[in-house]
Amino acid sequence: MSAESRGLPLAVEAAAVPPRTKPSNYPEPFFSRMLKREKRALGDQFGLKNFGVNLTRLWPGGESALLHRHSKQDEFVYILEGRPTLITDAGEIELAPGMCAGFPAAGVAHHLVNRTDRDVVYLEVGDRTPGDTGTYPADDLEARLGADGRWLFTHKDGTSY
Amino acid sequence: MSAESRGLPLAVEAAAVPPRTKPSNYPEPFFSRMLKREKRALGDQFGLKNFGVNLTRLWPGGESALLHRHSKQDEFVYILEGRPTLITDAGEIELAPGMCAGFPAAGVAHHLVNRTDRDVVYLEVGDRTPGDTGTYPADDLEARLGADGRWLFTHKDGTSY
């Protein structure tokens, strides 16, 4: 089975991959907080299923996600450009190009925030272990990964948005 | 549960992570082909279990691995420095910084080779789906991932090295 026969490229220029058209899956008021973020789904270009890799850009004032942790999925980021602040519920640290951070399942809650006046660009990796849930310590939100691979978001009391 | 309470850093400088002490798990004569390769296990620094992320350097003449494919695990590379040649059983292509390539399970066999006189540095991601096997179209080698997470290498007729 060749890559060409399945219409897959051997390699791509990451910055040339079109950005995701839907800025976020969050319901409002969280959706609007993600409008200074742009994601290019690199792994999907090659038909990867077990994990995703995005090239993500945060404009000044942008954030990677809400402060969150996953129950089963691991995450990893590697900074390519700019100086985002990694905010966690165990402290915060300014990152720089060449730095990386990893977030094991059920570990500290985390997100990246661009407090600078220059863009931040990073690679993010996350696996796709089924049955995952997202916990958001700072916001009235919970997420559950459905059997169809889509996230279902509710208030913390279980009511829908 | 905080990162500090488990002795895990919030973030690290990738290039400052000590390289893996064992250059390769391959038996000879393949082991010696991997001596121009250096891997820093970034994901392990943070206790990630579902996938690994390495910062890998190939000196001139080095190669990422033998030409191979996985049966169940996906792989991904993002080039940070230098110009490796991606060799697959569906063709080859020269890569450059900012380019990436992904290798879905049971896809094309692949490896990176540094045919230049300058170092190549890249990030590589691979998941840890159990029951994986490695197939090596160009070499008399087969690999099977044991229940203990270690690779068992044999000749293609099943005899041991």
PDB file of C-alpha atoms in Angstrom:
ATOM      1  CA  MET A   1       0.000   0.000   0.000  1.00  0.00           C
ATOM      2  CA  SER A   2       1.659   3.262  -1.055  1.00  0.00           C
ATOM      3  CA  ALA A   3       1.014   6.721   0.352  1.00  0.00           C
ATOM      4  CA  GLU A   4       0.213   7.998  -3.120  1.00  0.00           C
ATOM      5  CA  SER A   5      -2.405   5.310  -3.685  1.00  0.00           C
ATOM      6  CA  ARG A   6      -4.258   6.648  -0.680  1.00  0.00           C
ATOM      7  CA  GLY A   7      -3.811  10.275  -1.702  1.00  0.00           C
ATOM      8  CA  LEU A   8      -1.499  11.044   1.197  1.00  0.00           C
ATOM      9  CA  PRO A   9       1.620  13.221   0.848  1.00  0.00           C
ATOM     10  CA  LEU A  10       5.053  11.930   1.892  1.00  0.00           C
ATOM     11  CA  ALA A  11       5.801  15.240   3.627  1.00  0.00           C
ATOM     12  CA  VAL A  12       4.415  18.772   3.863  1.00  0.00           C
ATOM     13  CA  GLU A  13       5.535  22.254   4.844  1.00  0.00           C
ATOM     14  CA  ALA A  14       3.766  22.652   8.182  1.00  0.00           C
ATOM     15  CA  ALA A  15       2.999  26.366   7.778  1.00  0.00           C
ATOM     16  CA  ALA A  16       1.380  25.678   4.383  1.00  0.00           C
ATOM     17  CA  VAL A  17      -1.272  23.348   5.828  1.00  0.00           C
ATOM     18  CA  PRO A  18      -4.618  25.214   5.848  1.00  0.00           C
ATOM     19  CA  PRO A  19      -5.788  26.209   9.330  1.00  0.00           C
ATOM     20  CA  ARG A  20      -8.786  24.504  10.912  1.00  0.00           C
ATOM     21  CA  THR A  21     -11.922  26.343   9.854  1.00  0.00           C
ATOM     22  CA  LYS A  22     -13.756  25.944  13.189  1.00  0.00           C
ATOM     23  CA  PRO A  23     -11.845  27.973  15.784  1.00  0.00           C
ATOM     24  CA  SER A  24     -13.051  25.955  18.798  1.00  0.00           C
ATOM     25  CA  ASN A  25     -15.548  23.343  19.958  1.00  0.00           C
ATOM     26  CA  TYR A  26     -16.246  25.182  23.218  1.00  0.00           C
ATOM     27  CA  PRO A  27     -19.710  26.643  23.818  1.00  0.00           C
ATOM     28  CA  GLU A  28     -20.001  30.374  24.487  1.00  0.00           C
ATOM     29  CA  PRO A  29     -18.792  32.296  26.436  1.00  0.00           C
ATOM     30  CA  PHE A  30     -15.626  30.172  26.015  1.00  0.00           C
ATOM     31  CA  PHE A  31     -15.708  29.955  22.217  1.00  0.00           C
ATOM     32  CA  SER A  32     -14.972  33.675  21.880  1.00  0.00           C
ATOM     33  CA  ARG A  33     -11.884  33.385  24.066  1.00  0.00           C
ATOM     34  CA  MET A  34     -10.327  31.123  21.399  1.00  0.00           C
ATOM     35  CA  LEU A  35     -10.532  33.562  18.481  1.00  0.00           C
ATOM     36  CA  LYS A  36      -6.867  34.580  18.817  1.00  0.00           C
ATOM     37  CA  ARG A  37      -5.734  30.997  18.157  1.00  0.00           C
ATOM     38  CA  GLU A  38      -5.108  29.221  14.860  1.00  0.00           C
ATOM     39  CA  LYS A  39      -4.494  25.473  14.497  1.00  0.00           C
ATOM     40  CA  ARG A  40      -3.062  23.527  11.564  1.00  0.00           C
ATOM     41  CA  ALA A  41      -3.796  19.804  11.924  1.00  0.00           C
ATOM     42  CA  LEU A  42      -0.491  18.285  10.784  1.00  0.00           C
ATOM     43  CA  GLY A  43      -1.033  14.665  11.793  1.00  0.00           C
ATOM     44  CA  ASP A  44      -4.365  14.478   9.985  1.00  0.00           C
ATOM     45  CA  GLN A  45      -2.535  15.298   6.718  1.00  0.00           C
ATOM     46  CA  PHE A  46      -0.963  11.866   6.871  1.00  0.00           C
ATOM     47  CA  GLY A  47      -3.935   9.882   8.145  1.00  0.00           C
ATOM     48  CA  LEU A  48      -2.624   9.462  11.695  1.00  0.00           C
ATOM     49  CA  LYS A  49      -5.274   8.061  14.041  1.00  0.00           C
ATOM     50  CA  ASN A  50      -3.594   7.365  17.380  1.00  0.00           C
ATOM     51  CA  PHE A  51      -2.563  10.923  18.131  1.00  0.00           C
ATOM     52  CA  GLY A  52      -2.947  14.408  16.725  1.00  0.00           C
ATOM     53  CA  VAL A  53      -0.207  16.975  16.071  1.00  0.00           C
ATOM     54  CA  ASN A  54      -1.122  20.621  15.527  1.00  0.00           C
ATOM     55  CA  LEU A  55       0.952  23.641  14.543  1.00  0.00           C
ATOM     56  CA  THR A  56      -0.736  26.293  16.648  1.00  0.00           C
ATOM     57  CA  ARG A  57      -0.360  30.070  16.580  1.00  0.00           C
ATOM     58  CA  LEU A  58      -1.481  32.370  19.392  1.00  0.00           C
ATOM     59  CA  TRP A  59      -1.797  36.018  18.553  1.00  0.00           C
ATOM     60  CA  PRO A  60      -1.142  38.517  21.373  1.00  0.00           C
ATOM     61  CA  GLY A  61      -3.811  37.920  24.016  1.00  0.00           C
ATOM     62  CA  GLY A  62      -4.552  34.421  22.717  1.00  0.00           C
ATOM     63  CA  GLU A  63      -4.663  31.250  24.793  1.00  0.00           C
ATOM     64  CA  SER A  64      -4.160  27.589  23.879  1.00  0.00           C
ATOM     65  CA  ALA A  65      -7.303  26.359  25.646  1.00  0.00           C
ATOM     66  CA  LEU A  66      -9.104  26.925  28.901  1.00  0.00           C
ATOM     67  CA  LEU A  67      -7.198  25.800  31.998  1.00  0.00           C
ATOM     68  CA  HIS A  68      -7.856  22.048  31.855  1.00  0.00           C
ATOM     69  CA  ARG A  69      -6.672  18.521  32.468  1.00  0.00           C
ATOM     70  CA  HIS A  70      -7.527  15.269  30.684  1.00  0.00           C
ATOM     71  CA  SER A  71      -8.434  12.086  32.549  1.00  0.00           C
ATOM     72  CA  LYS A  72      -6.830   9.632  30.112  1.00  0.00           C
ATOM     73  CA  GLN A  73      -5.034  11.513  27.346  1.00  0.00           C
ATOM     74  CA  ASP A  74      -1.474  12.830  27.518  1.00  0.00           C
ATOM     75  CA  GLU A  75      -0.449  16.140  25.948  1.00  0.00           C
ATOM     76  CA  PHE A  76       2.867  17.703  24.920  1.00  0.00           C
ATOM     77  CA  VAL A  77       3.934  21.115  23.570  1.00  0.00           C
ATOM     78  CA  TYR A  78       7.190  22.288  21.959  1.00  0.00           C
ATOM     79  CA  ILE A  79       7.677  26.041  21.499  1.00  0.00           C
ATOM     80  CA  LEU A  80       8.874  27.158  18.044  1.00  0.00           C
ATOM     81  CA  GLU A  81       8.434  30.952  18.275  1.00  0.00           C
ATOM     82  CA  GLY A  82       7.570  33.509  20.931  1.00  0.00           C
ATOM     83  CA  ARG A  83       7.271  33.417  24.687  1.00  0.00           C
ATOM     84  CA  PRO A  84       4.002  32.021  26.015  1.00  0.00           C
ATOM     85  CA  THR A  85       3.273  31.732  29.711  1.00  0.00           C
ATOM     86  CA  LEU A  86       2.456  28.204  30.850  1.00  0.00           C
ATOM     87  CA  ILE A  87      -0.172  28.570  33.560  1.00  0.00           C
ATOM     88  CA  THR A  88      -0.953  25.539  35.710  1.00  0.00           C
ATOM     89  CA  ASP A  89      -2.656  24.912  39.022  1.00  0.00           C
ATOM     90  CA  ALA A  90       0.854  24.169  40.356  1.00  0.00           C
ATOM     91  CA  GLY A  91       2.452  27.440  39.280  1.00  0.00           C
ATOM     92  CA  GLU A  92       3.408  29.261  36.097  1.00  0.00           C
ATOM     93  CA  ILE A  93       6.532  29.678  33.968  1.00  0.00           C
ATOM     94  CA  GLU A  94       7.479  31.677  30.872  1.00  0.00           C
ATOM     95  CA  LEU A  95       8.486  29.461  27.952  1.00  0.00           C
ATOM     96  CA  ALA A  96      10.796  30.251  25.027  1.00  0.00           C
ATOM     97  CA  PRO A  97      11.678  28.614  21.695  1.00  0.00           C
ATOM     98  CA  GLY A  98      13.266  25.206  22.252  1.00  0.00           C
ATOM     99  CA  MET A  99      11.403  24.628  25.512  1.00  0.00           C
ATOM    100  CA  CYS A 100       8.797  21.918  25.904  1.00  0.00           C
ATOM    101  CA  ALA A 101       6.243  20.775  28.444  1.00  0.00           C
ATOM    102  CA  GLY A 102       4.247  17.608  28.900  1.00  0.00           C
ATOM    103  CA  PHE A 103       0.964  17.019  30.657  1.00  0.00           C
ATOM    104  CA  PRO A 104       0.270  13.442  31.686  1.00  0.00           C
ATOM    105  CA  ALA A 105      -3.326  12.320  32.039  1.00  0.00           C
ATOM    106  CA  ALA A 106      -4.824  13.256  35.425  1.00  0.00           C
ATOM    107  CA  GLY A 107      -1.875  15.589  36.083  1.00  0.00           C
ATOM    108  CA  VAL A 108      -1.824  19.333  36.630  1.00  0.00           C
ATOM    109  CA  ALA A 109      -4.367  21.517  34.867  1.00  0.00           C
ATOM    110  CA  HIS A 110      -2.662  23.730  32.294  1.00  0.00           C
ATOM    111  CA  HIS A 111      -2.906  26.153  29.409  1.00  0.00           C
ATOM    112  CA  LEU A 112      -0.644  28.523  27.478  1.00  0.00           C
ATOM    113  CA  VAL A 113      -1.398  32.246  27.377  1.00  0.00           C
ATOM    114  CA  ASN A 114       0.284  34.792  25.120  1.00  0.00           C
ATOM    115  CA  ARG A 115       0.835  37.841  27.322  1.00  0.00           C
ATOM    116  CA  THR A 116       3.342  39.351  24.875  1.00  0.00           C
ATOM    117  CA  ASP A 117       2.857  41.607  21.849  1.00  0.00           C
ATOM    118  CA  ARG A 118       4.334  39.027  19.446  1.00  0.00           C
ATOM    119  CA  ASP A 119       2.915  35.808  18.058  1.00  0.00           C
ATOM    120  CA  VAL A 120       3.566  32.474  19.735  1.00  0.00           C
ATOM    121  CA  VAL A 121       3.915  29.348  17.576  1.00  0.00           C
ATOM    122  CA  TYR A 122       4.174  25.814  18.963  1.00  0.00           C
ATOM    123  CA  LEU A 123       3.620  22.172  18.179  1.00  0.00           C
ATOM    124  CA  GLU A 124       1.056  20.360  20.308  1.00  0.00           C
ATOM    125  CA  VAL A 125       0.585  16.613  20.521  1.00  0.00           C
ATOM    126  CA  GLY A 126      -2.310  14.762  22.131  1.00  0.00           C
ATOM    127  CA  ASP A 127      -3.327  11.139  21.936  1.00  0.00           C
ATOM    128  CA  ARG A 128      -6.854   9.918  21.283  1.00  0.00           C
ATOM    129  CA  THR A 129      -7.490   7.448  24.100  1.00  0.00           C
ATOM    130  CA  PRO A 130     -11.266   6.850  24.190  1.00  0.00           C
ATOM    131  CA  GLY A 131     -13.412   7.564  27.241  1.00  0.00           C
ATOM    132  CA  ASP A 132     -11.507  10.747  28.061  1.00  0.00           C
ATOM    133  CA  THR A 133     -12.973  13.588  30.090  1.00  0.00           C
ATOM    134  CA  GLY A 134     -11.893  17.223  30.361  1.00  0.00           C
ATOM    135  CA  THR A 135     -11.904  19.017  33.717  1.00  0.00           C
ATOM    136  CA  TYR A 136     -11.819  22.836  33.882  1.00  0.00           C
ATOM    137  CA  PRO A 137     -10.907  24.078  37.381  1.00  0.00           C
ATOM    138  CA  ALA A 138     -11.443  27.771  36.561  1.00  0.00           C
ATOM    139  CA  ASP A 139     -14.626  27.584  34.487  1.00  0.00           C
ATOM    140  CA  ASP A 140     -18.146  26.142  34.715  1.00  0.00           C
ATOM    141  CA  LEU A 141     -17.471  23.495  32.090  1.00  0.00           C
ATOM    142  CA  GLU A 142     -17.007  19.758  31.808  1.00  0.00           C
ATOM    143  CA  ALA A 143     -16.221  17.727  28.683  1.00  0.00           C
ATOM    144  CA  ARG A 144     -16.768  14.103  27.803  1.00  0.00           C
ATOM    145  CA  LEU A 145     -15.403  12.405  24.693  1.00  0.00           C
ATOM    146  CA  GLY A 146     -18.206  10.525  22.968  1.00  0.00           C
ATOM    147  CA  ALA A 147     -17.905   7.171  21.210  1.00  0.00           C
ATOM    148  CA  ASP A 148     -18.089   9.130  17.933  1.00  0.00           C
ATOM    149  CA  GLY A 149     -14.890  11.023  18.821  1.00  0.00           C
ATOM    150  CA  ARG A 150     -16.738  14.300  19.464  1.00  0.00           C
ATOM    151  CA  TRP A 151     -16.591  16.282  22.692  1.00  0.00           C
ATOM    152  CA  LEU A 152     -19.795  16.864  24.640  1.00  0.00           C
ATOM    153  CA  PHE A 153     -19.664  19.976  26.844  1.00  0.00           C
ATOM    154  CA  THR A 154     -21.922  20.577  29.851  1.00  0.00           C
ATOM    155  CA  HIS A 155     -22.106  22.802  32.902  1.00  0.00           C
ATOM    156  CA  LYS A 156     -20.589  21.265  36.026  1.00  0.00           C
ATOM    157  CA  ASP A 157     -24.082  20.366  37.255  1.00  0.00           C
ATOM    158  CA  GLY A 158     -24.524  18.294  34.080  1.00  0.00           C
ATOM    159  CA  THR A 159     -26.955  20.643  32.350  1.00  0.00           C
ATOM    160  CA  SER A 160     -26.324  21.362  28.696  1.00  0.00           C
ATOM    161  CA  TYR A 161     -25.104  24.590  27.147  1.00  0.00           C
TER     162      TYR A 161
ATOM    163  CA  MET B   1      -1.754  16.201  42.611  1.00  0.00           C
ATOM    164  CA  SER B   2       0.953  18.700  41.690  1.00  0.00           C
ATOM    165  CA  ALA B   3       3.809  18.149  39.259  1.00  0.00           C
ATOM    166  CA  GLU B   4       6.274  19.093  41.968  1.00  0.00           C
ATOM    167  CA  SER B   5       4.913  16.494  44.388  1.00  0.00           C
ATOM    168  CA  ARG B   6       5.772  13.830  41.840  1.00  0.00           C
ATOM    169  CA  GLY B   7       9.177  15.300  41.064  1.00  0.00           C
ATOM    170  CA  LEU B   8       8.185  16.324  37.545  1.00  0.00           C
ATOM    171  CA  PRO B   9       9.225  19.653  35.992  1.00  0.00           C
ATOM    172  CA  LEU B  10       6.634  22.042  34.566  1.00  0.00           C
ATOM    173  CA  ALA B  11       8.799  22.606  31.475  1.00  0.00           C
ATOM    174  CA  VAL B  12      12.334  21.928  30.261  1.00  0.00           C
ATOM    175  CA  GLU B  13      14.788  23.165  27.639  1.00  0.00           C
ATOM    176  CA  ALA B  14      14.689  20.291  25.159  1.00  0.00           C
ATOM    177  CA  ALA B  15      18.381  20.455  24.240  1.00  0.00           C
ATOM    178  CA  ALA B  16      19.346  20.265  27.924  1.00  0.00           C
ATOM    179  CA  VAL B  17      17.680  16.875  28.459  1.00  0.00           C
ATOM    180  CA  PRO B  18      20.421  14.231  28.714  1.00  0.00           C
ATOM    181  CA  PRO B  19      20.637  11.934  25.667  1.00  0.00           C
ATOM    182  CA  ARG B  20      19.587   8.300  25.937  1.00  0.00           C
ATOM    183  CA  THR B  21      22.575   6.260  27.061  1.00  0.00           C
ATOM    184  CA  LYS B  22      21.784   3.184  24.934  1.00  0.00           C
ATOM    185  CA  PRO B  23      22.175   4.198  21.272  1.00  0.00           C
ATOM    186  CA  SER B  24      19.836   1.510  19.888  1.00  0.00           C
ATOM    187  CA  ASN B  25      17.947  -1.674  20.742  1.00  0.00           C
ATOM    188  CA  TYR B  26      18.822  -3.302  17.396  1.00  0.00           C
ATOM    189  CA  PRO B  27      21.061  -6.372  17.362  1.00  0.00           C
ATOM    190  CA  GLU B  28      24.285  -6.224  15.339  1.00  0.00           C
ATOM    191  CA  PRO B  29      24.993  -5.577  12.511  1.00  0.00           C
ATOM    192  CA  PHE B  30      22.200  -2.974  12.754  1.00  0.00           C
ATOM    193  CA  PHE B  31      23.214  -1.538  16.142  1.00  0.00           C
ATOM    194  CA  SER B  32      26.403  -0.059  14.678  1.00  0.00           C
ATOM    195  CA  ARG B  33      24.466   1.762  11.972  1.00  0.00           C
ATOM    196  CA  MET B  34      22.746   3.837  14.695  1.00  0.00           C
ATOM    197  CA  LEU B  35      25.905   5.294  16.264  1.00  0.00           C
ATOM    198  CA  LYS B  36      25.510   8.623  14.440  1.00  0.00           C
ATOM    199  CA  ARG B  37      22.159   9.244  16.120  1.00  0.00           C
ATOM    200  CA  GLU B  38      21.373  10.830  19.488  1.00  0.00           C
ATOM    201  CA  LYS B  39      17.934  10.835  21.147  1.00  0.00           C
ATOM    202  CA  ARG B  40      16.635  12.945  24.009  1.00  0.00           C
ATOM    203  CA  ALA B  41      13.442  11.484  25.458  1.00  0.00           C
ATOM    204  CA  LEU B  42      11.363  14.616  26.047  1.00  0.00           C
ATOM    205  CA  GLY B  43       7.996  13.049  26.818  1.00  0.00           C
ATOM    206  CA  ASP B  44       9.468  10.791  29.486  1.00  0.00           C
ATOM    207  CA  GLN B  45      10.626  13.899  31.385  1.00  0.00           C
ATOM    208  CA  PHE B  46       6.995  14.619  32.187  1.00  0.00           C
ATOM    209  CA  GLY B  47       5.806  11.063  32.828  1.00  0.00           C
ATOM    210  CA  LEU B  48       3.901  10.716  29.539  1.00  0.00           C
ATOM    211  CA  LYS B  49       2.787   7.124  28.914  1.00  0.00           C
ATOM    212  CA  ASN B  50       0.584   7.130  25.815  1.00  0.00           C
ATOM    213  CA  PHE B  51       3.189   8.402  23.392  1.00  0.00           C
ATOM    214  CA  GLY B  52       6.875   9.274  23.279  1.00  0.00           C
ATOM    215  CA  VAL B  53       8.470  12.462  21.945  1.00  0.00           C
ATOM    216  CA  ASN B  54      12.190  12.540  21.202  1.00  0.00           C
ATOM    217  CA  LEU B  55      14.512  15.351  20.172  1.00  0.00           C
ATOM    218  CA  THR B  56      16.792  13.465  17.793  1.00  0.00           C
ATOM    219  CA  ARG B  57      20.063  14.534  16.189  1.00  0.00           C
ATOM    220  CA  LEU B  58      21.611  12.800  13.181  1.00  0.00           C
ATOM    221  CA  TRP B  59      25.245  13.524  12.508  1.00  0.00           C
ATOM    222  CA  PRO B  60      26.386  13.420   8.863  1.00  0.00           C
ATOM    223  CA  GLY B  61      25.895   9.841   7.667  1.00  0.00           C
ATOM    224  CA  GLY B  62      23.416   9.051  10.428  1.00  0.00           C
ATOM    225  CA  GLU B  63      19.979   7.520   9.981  1.00  0.00           C
ATOM    226  CA  SER B  64      16.827   7.679  12.117  1.00  0.00           C
ATOM    227  CA  ALA B  65      16.202   3.916  12.078  1.00  0.00           C
ATOM    228  CA  LEU B  66      16.283   1.078   9.603  1.00  0.00           C
ATOM    229  CA  LEU B  67      13.700   1.307   6.824  1.00  0.00           C
ATOM    230  CA  HIS B  68      10.611   0.089   8.686  1.00  0.00           C
ATOM    231  CA  ARG B  69       6.888   0.254   9.238  1.00  0.00           C
ATOM    232  CA  HIS B  70       4.813  -0.381  12.374  1.00  0.00           C
ATOM    233  CA  SER B  71       1.702  -2.532  12.363  1.00  0.00           C
ATOM    234  CA  LYS B  72      -0.270  -0.558  14.967  1.00  0.00           C
ATOM    235  CA  GLN B  73       1.679   2.530  16.000  1.00  0.00           C
ATOM    236  CA  ASP B  74       1.639   5.882  14.213  1.00  0.00           C
ATOM    237  CA  GLU B  75       4.750   8.046  13.877  1.00  0.00           C
ATOM    238  CA  PHE B  76       5.385  11.719  13.105  1.00  0.00           C
ATOM    239  CA  VAL B  77       8.509  13.846  12.539  1.00  0.00           C
ATOM    240  CA  TYR B  78       8.990  17.638  12.432  1.00  0.00           C
ATOM    241  CA  ILE B  79      12.319  18.962  11.139  1.00  0.00           C
ATOM    242  CA  LEU B  80      14.000  21.644  13.276  1.00  0.00           C
ATOM    243  CA  GLU B  81      17.461  21.848  11.661  1.00  0.00           C
ATOM    244  CA  GLY B  82      19.214  20.468   8.595  1.00  0.00           C
ATOM    245  CA  ARG B  83      18.065  18.637   5.503  1.00  0.00           C
ATOM    246  CA  PRO B  84      17.460  14.917   5.954  1.00  0.00           C
ATOM    247  CA  THR B  85      16.300  12.702   3.130  1.00  0.00           C
ATOM    248  CA  LEU B  86      13.060  10.867   3.834  1.00  0.00           C
ATOM    249  CA  ILE B  87      13.408   7.469   2.182  1.00  0.00           C
ATOM    250  CA  THR B  88      10.289   5.331   1.807  1.00  0.00           C
ATOM    251  CA  ASP B  89       9.249   2.337  -0.246  1.00  0.00           C
ATOM    252  CA  ALA B  90       7.020   4.794  -2.155  1.00  0.00           C
ATOM    253  CA  GLY B  91       9.766   7.269  -3.083  1.00  0.00           C
ATOM    254  CA  GLU B  92      12.062   9.763  -1.398  1.00  0.00           C
ATOM    255  CA  ILE B  93      12.092  13.494  -0.701  1.00  0.00           C
ATOM    256  CA  GLU B  94      14.530  15.976   0.844  1.00  0.00           C
ATOM    257  CA  LEU B  95      13.122  17.668   3.947  1.00  0.00           C
ATOM    258  CA  ALA B  96      13.986  21.064   5.430  1.00  0.00           C
ATOM    259  CA  PRO B  97      13.255  22.921   8.679  1.00  0.00           C
ATOM    260  CA  GLY B  98       9.529  23.494   9.101  1.00  0.00           C
ATOM    261  CA  MET B  99       8.602  20.387   7.117  1.00  0.00           C
ATOM    262  CA  CYS B 100       6.905  17.401   8.692  1.00  0.00           C
ATOM    263  CA  ALA B 101       5.940  13.863   7.770  1.00  0.00           C
ATOM    264  CA  GLY B 102       3.610  11.307   9.298  1.00  0.00           C
ATOM    265  CA  PHE B 103       3.625   7.539   9.049  1.00  0.00           C
ATOM    266  CA  PRO B 104       0.338   5.842   9.859  1.00  0.00           C
ATOM    267  CA  ALA B 105       0.392   2.274  11.131  1.00  0.00           C
ATOM    268  CA  ALA B 106       0.663  -0.276   8.293  1.00  0.00           C
ATOM    269  CA  GLY B 107       1.584   2.509   5.864  1.00  0.00           C
ATOM    270  CA  VAL B 108       4.752   3.020   3.836  1.00  0.00           C
ATOM    271  CA  ALA B 109       8.076   1.875   5.241  1.00  0.00           C
ATOM    272  CA  HIS B 110      10.281   4.863   6.009  1.00  0.00           C
ATOM    273  CA  HIS B 111      13.424   6.281   7.568  1.00  0.00           C
ATOM    274  CA  LEU B 112      15.409   9.521   7.559  1.00  0.00           C
ATOM    275  CA  VAL B 113      19.004   9.581   6.348  1.00  0.00           C
ATOM    276  CA  ASN B 114      21.433  12.485   6.729  1.00  0.00           C
ATOM    277  CA  ARG B 115      23.299  12.632   3.415  1.00  0.00           C
ATOM    278  CA  THR B 116      24.583  16.153   4.134  1.00  0.00           C
ATOM    279  CA  ASP B 117      27.697  17.362   5.957  1.00  0.00           C
ATOM    280  CA  ARG B 118      25.654  19.191   8.603  1.00  0.00           C
ATOM    281  CA  ASP B 119      23.664  17.904  11.561  1.00  0.00           C
ATOM    282  CA  VAL B 120      19.959  17.187  11.285  1.00  0.00           C
ATOM    283  CA  VAL B 121      17.710  17.803  14.315  1.00  0.00           C
ATOM    284  CA  TYR B 122      14.061  16.830  14.492  1.00  0.00           C
ATOM    285  CA  LEU B 123      11.211  15.983  16.829  1.00  0.00           C
ATOM    286  CA  GLU B 124       9.770  12.480  16.535  1.00  0.00           C
ATOM    287  CA  VAL B 125       6.503  11.281  18.033  1.00  0.00           C
ATOM    288  CA  GLY B 126       5.303   7.697  18.289  1.00  0.00           C
ATOM    289  CA  ASP B 127       2.471   6.186  20.261  1.00  0.00           C
ATOM    290  CA  ARG B 128       2.718   3.093  22.435  1.00  0.00           C
ATOM    291  CA  THR B 129      -0.141   0.916  21.218  1.00  0.00           C
ATOM    292  CA  PRO B 130       0.526  -2.608  22.555  1.00  0.00           C
ATOM    293  CA  GLY B 131       0.923  -5.645  20.310  1.00  0.00           C
ATOM    294  CA  ASP B 132       2.887  -3.681  17.717  1.00  0.00           C
ATOM    295  CA  THR B 133       5.274  -5.299  15.254  1.00  0.00           C
ATOM    296  CA  GLY B 134       8.092  -3.779  13.192  1.00  0.00           C
ATOM    297  CA  THR B 135       8.658  -4.847   9.572  1.00  0.00           C
ATOM    298  CA  TYR B 136      11.991  -4.138   7.843  1.00  0.00           C
ATOM    299  CA  PRO B 137      11.720  -4.523   4.049  1.00  0.00           C
ATOM    300  CA  ALA B 138      15.444  -3.987   3.416  1.00  0.00           C
ATOM    301  CA  ASP B 139      16.948  -6.023   6.253  1.00  0.00           C
ATOM    302  CA  ASP B 140      16.736  -9.525   7.727  1.00  0.00           C
ATOM    303  CA  LEU B 141      14.970  -8.339  10.855  1.00  0.00           C
ATOM    304  CA  GLU B 142      11.565  -8.490  12.488  1.00  0.00           C
ATOM    305  CA  ALA B 143      10.471  -6.884  15.770  1.00  0.00           C
ATOM    306  CA  ARG B 144       7.684  -7.678  18.177  1.00  0.00           C
ATOM    307  CA  LEU B 145       6.687  -5.484  21.121  1.00  0.00           C
ATOM    308  CA  GLY B 146       6.462  -7.634  24.242  1.00  0.00           C
ATOM    309  CA  ALA B 147       3.906  -7.256  27.022  1.00  0.00           C
ATOM    310  CA  ASP B 148       6.723  -5.725  29.100  1.00  0.00           C
ATOM    311  CA  GLY B 149       7.094  -2.883  26.580  1.00  0.00           C
ATOM    312  CA  ARG B 150      10.431  -4.194  25.254  1.00  0.00           C
ATOM    313  CA  TRP B 151      11.162  -5.021  21.620  1.00  0.00           C
ATOM    314  CA  LEU B 152      12.115  -8.585  20.684  1.00  0.00           C
ATOM    315  CA  PHE B 153      14.172  -8.793  17.474  1.00  0.00           C
ATOM    316  CA  THR B 154      14.506 -11.926  15.343  1.00  0.00           C
ATOM    317  CA  HIS B 155      15.619 -12.938  11.881  1.00  0.00           C
ATOM    318  CA  LYS B 156      12.773 -13.132   9.354  1.00  0.00           C
ATOM    319  CA  ASP B 157      12.736 -16.945   9.744  1.00  0.00           C
ATOM    320  CA  GLY B 158      11.999 -16.417  13.428  1.00  0.00           C
ATOM    321  CA  THR B 159      15.419 -17.443  14.728  1.00  0.00           C
ATOM    322  CA  SER B 160      16.987 -15.255  17.355  1.00  0.00           C
ATOM    323  CA  TYR B 161      19.986 -12.953  17.003  1.00  0.00           C
TER     324      TYR B 161
END
